XYZ file of C-alpha atoms in Angstrom:
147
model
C -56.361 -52.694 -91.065
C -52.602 -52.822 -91.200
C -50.523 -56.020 -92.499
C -47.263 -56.659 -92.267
C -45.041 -58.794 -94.294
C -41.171 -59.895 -93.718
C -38.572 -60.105 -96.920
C -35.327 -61.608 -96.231
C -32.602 -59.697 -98.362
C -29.043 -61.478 -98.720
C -27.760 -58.170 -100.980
C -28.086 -54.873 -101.585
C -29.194 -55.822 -105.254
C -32.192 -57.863 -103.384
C -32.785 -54.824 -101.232
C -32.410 -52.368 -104.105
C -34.925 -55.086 -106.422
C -37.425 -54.483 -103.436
C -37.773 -50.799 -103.491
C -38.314 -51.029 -107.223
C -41.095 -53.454 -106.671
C -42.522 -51.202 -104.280
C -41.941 -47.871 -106.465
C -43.932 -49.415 -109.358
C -46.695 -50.195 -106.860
C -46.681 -46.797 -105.206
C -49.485 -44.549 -105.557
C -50.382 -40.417 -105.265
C -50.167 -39.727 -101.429
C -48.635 -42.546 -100.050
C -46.309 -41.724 -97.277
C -43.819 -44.200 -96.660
C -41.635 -43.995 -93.152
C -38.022 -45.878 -93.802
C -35.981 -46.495 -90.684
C -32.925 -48.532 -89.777
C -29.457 -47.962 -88.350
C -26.771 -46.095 -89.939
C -25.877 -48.667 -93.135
C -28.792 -51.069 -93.451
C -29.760 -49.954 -96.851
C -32.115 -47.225 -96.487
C -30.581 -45.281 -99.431
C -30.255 -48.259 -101.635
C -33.756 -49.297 -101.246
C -34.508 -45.553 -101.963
C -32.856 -45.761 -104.984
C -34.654 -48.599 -105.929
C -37.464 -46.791 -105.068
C -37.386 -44.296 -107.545
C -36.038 -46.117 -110.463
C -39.693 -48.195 -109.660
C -41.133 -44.569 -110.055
C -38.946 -44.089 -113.552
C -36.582 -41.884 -112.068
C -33.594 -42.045 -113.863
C -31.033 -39.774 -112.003
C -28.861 -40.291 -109.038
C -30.733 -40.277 -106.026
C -28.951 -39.616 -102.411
C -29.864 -39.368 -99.292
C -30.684 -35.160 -98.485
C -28.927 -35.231 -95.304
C -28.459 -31.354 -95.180
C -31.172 -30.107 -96.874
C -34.105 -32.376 -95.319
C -36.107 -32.829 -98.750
C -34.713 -33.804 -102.232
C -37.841 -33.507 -105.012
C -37.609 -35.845 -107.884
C -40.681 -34.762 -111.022
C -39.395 -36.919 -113.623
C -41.055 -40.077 -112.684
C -44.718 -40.899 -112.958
C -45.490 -39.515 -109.193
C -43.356 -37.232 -107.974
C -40.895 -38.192 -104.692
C -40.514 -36.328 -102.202
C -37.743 -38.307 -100.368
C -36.730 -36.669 -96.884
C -33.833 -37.349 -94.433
C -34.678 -36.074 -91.187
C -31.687 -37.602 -89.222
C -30.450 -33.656 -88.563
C -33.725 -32.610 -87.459
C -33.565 -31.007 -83.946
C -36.963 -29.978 -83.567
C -40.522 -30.813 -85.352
C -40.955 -27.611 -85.744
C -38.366 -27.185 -88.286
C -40.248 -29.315 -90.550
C -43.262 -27.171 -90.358
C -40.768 -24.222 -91.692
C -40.301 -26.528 -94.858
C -44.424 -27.055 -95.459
C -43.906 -30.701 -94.791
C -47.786 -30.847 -94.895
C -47.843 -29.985 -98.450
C -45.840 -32.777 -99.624
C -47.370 -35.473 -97.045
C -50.474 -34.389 -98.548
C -49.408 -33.230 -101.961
C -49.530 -35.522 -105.545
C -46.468 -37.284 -104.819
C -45.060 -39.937 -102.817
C -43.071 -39.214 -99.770
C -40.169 -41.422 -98.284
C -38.849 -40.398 -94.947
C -35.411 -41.523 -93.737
C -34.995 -41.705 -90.073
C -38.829 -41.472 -89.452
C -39.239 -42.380 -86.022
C -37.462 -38.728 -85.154
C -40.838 -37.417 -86.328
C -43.425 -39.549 -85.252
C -46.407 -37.065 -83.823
C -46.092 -35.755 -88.053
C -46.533 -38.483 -89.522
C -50.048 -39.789 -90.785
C -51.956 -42.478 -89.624
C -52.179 -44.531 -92.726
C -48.183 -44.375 -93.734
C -46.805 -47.060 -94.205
C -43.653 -47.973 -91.955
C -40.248 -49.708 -93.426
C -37.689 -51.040 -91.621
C -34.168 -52.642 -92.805
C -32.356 -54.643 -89.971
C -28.666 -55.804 -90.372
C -28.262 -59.118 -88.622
C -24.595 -60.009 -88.493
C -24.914 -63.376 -87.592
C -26.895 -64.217 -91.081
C -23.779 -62.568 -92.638
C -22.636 -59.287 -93.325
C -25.122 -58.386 -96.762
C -28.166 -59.575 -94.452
C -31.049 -57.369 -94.147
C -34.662 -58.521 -92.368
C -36.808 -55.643 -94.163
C -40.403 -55.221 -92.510
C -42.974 -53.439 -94.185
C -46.210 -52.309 -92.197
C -49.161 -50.529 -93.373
C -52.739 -51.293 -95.577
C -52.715 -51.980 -99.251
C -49.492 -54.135 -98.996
């Protein structure tokens, strides 16, 4: 059964300190689906991501190449961007299957683009600006089992 759970995030340190949380808590196969408009933080809390998996290089968002593979942390990451995507089909010319399915843990950027690939028991991310709250605001809502 899915939960859900709501973290307020007043910086992109806080948002960052998140994904780390969630990196050291991630485990072989997880698929996690990150979405938000252009600027919420996705890459941040990528970044904080894999420095929770022990990654210690730069990590950026693979806007033109789909995938990036990081193997130096303790599961490997698999982090895609599939905002440039113009058909699913182009991910099955990249053997998304094997890393949704592989040893590693998968982030995908811009997730809701590929929906009908993703499976069932991912778990789904999503970083909302809210001006109002002030400009560093995020709402960050994390769905999925095992939270």
């Amino acid at each position: 059964m899915a939960e859900k759970k709501v973290f307020e995030s007043e910086s992109s340190q806080e948002t960052y300190a998140l994904g780390r949380m969630l990196g050291r808590q991630a485990f072989r196969g997880q698929v996690i689906c990150l979405d938000g408009e252009l600027g919420a933080g996705k890459t941040v809390f990528t970044q904080g991501f894999a420095e929770g998996l022990g990654i210690a290089g730069p990590v950026n968002s693979p806007t033109f190449t789909i995938v990036q593979v990081y193997e130096e942390g303790r599961l490997p990451l698999y982090h895609f961007d599939v905002y440039r995507i113009g058909d699913v089909e182009e991910m099955e010319e990249i053997g998304y299957e094997e890393y949704f399915y592989g040893d590693g843990v998968c982030l995908v950027e811009w997730s809701s683009l590929i929906r009908e690939l993703l499976p069932e028991e991912a778990w789904h991310v999503t970083i909302r600006k809210e001006p109002e709250r002030g400009f560093d605001y995020r709402r960050i809502t994390i769905e999925g089992s095992r939270i």
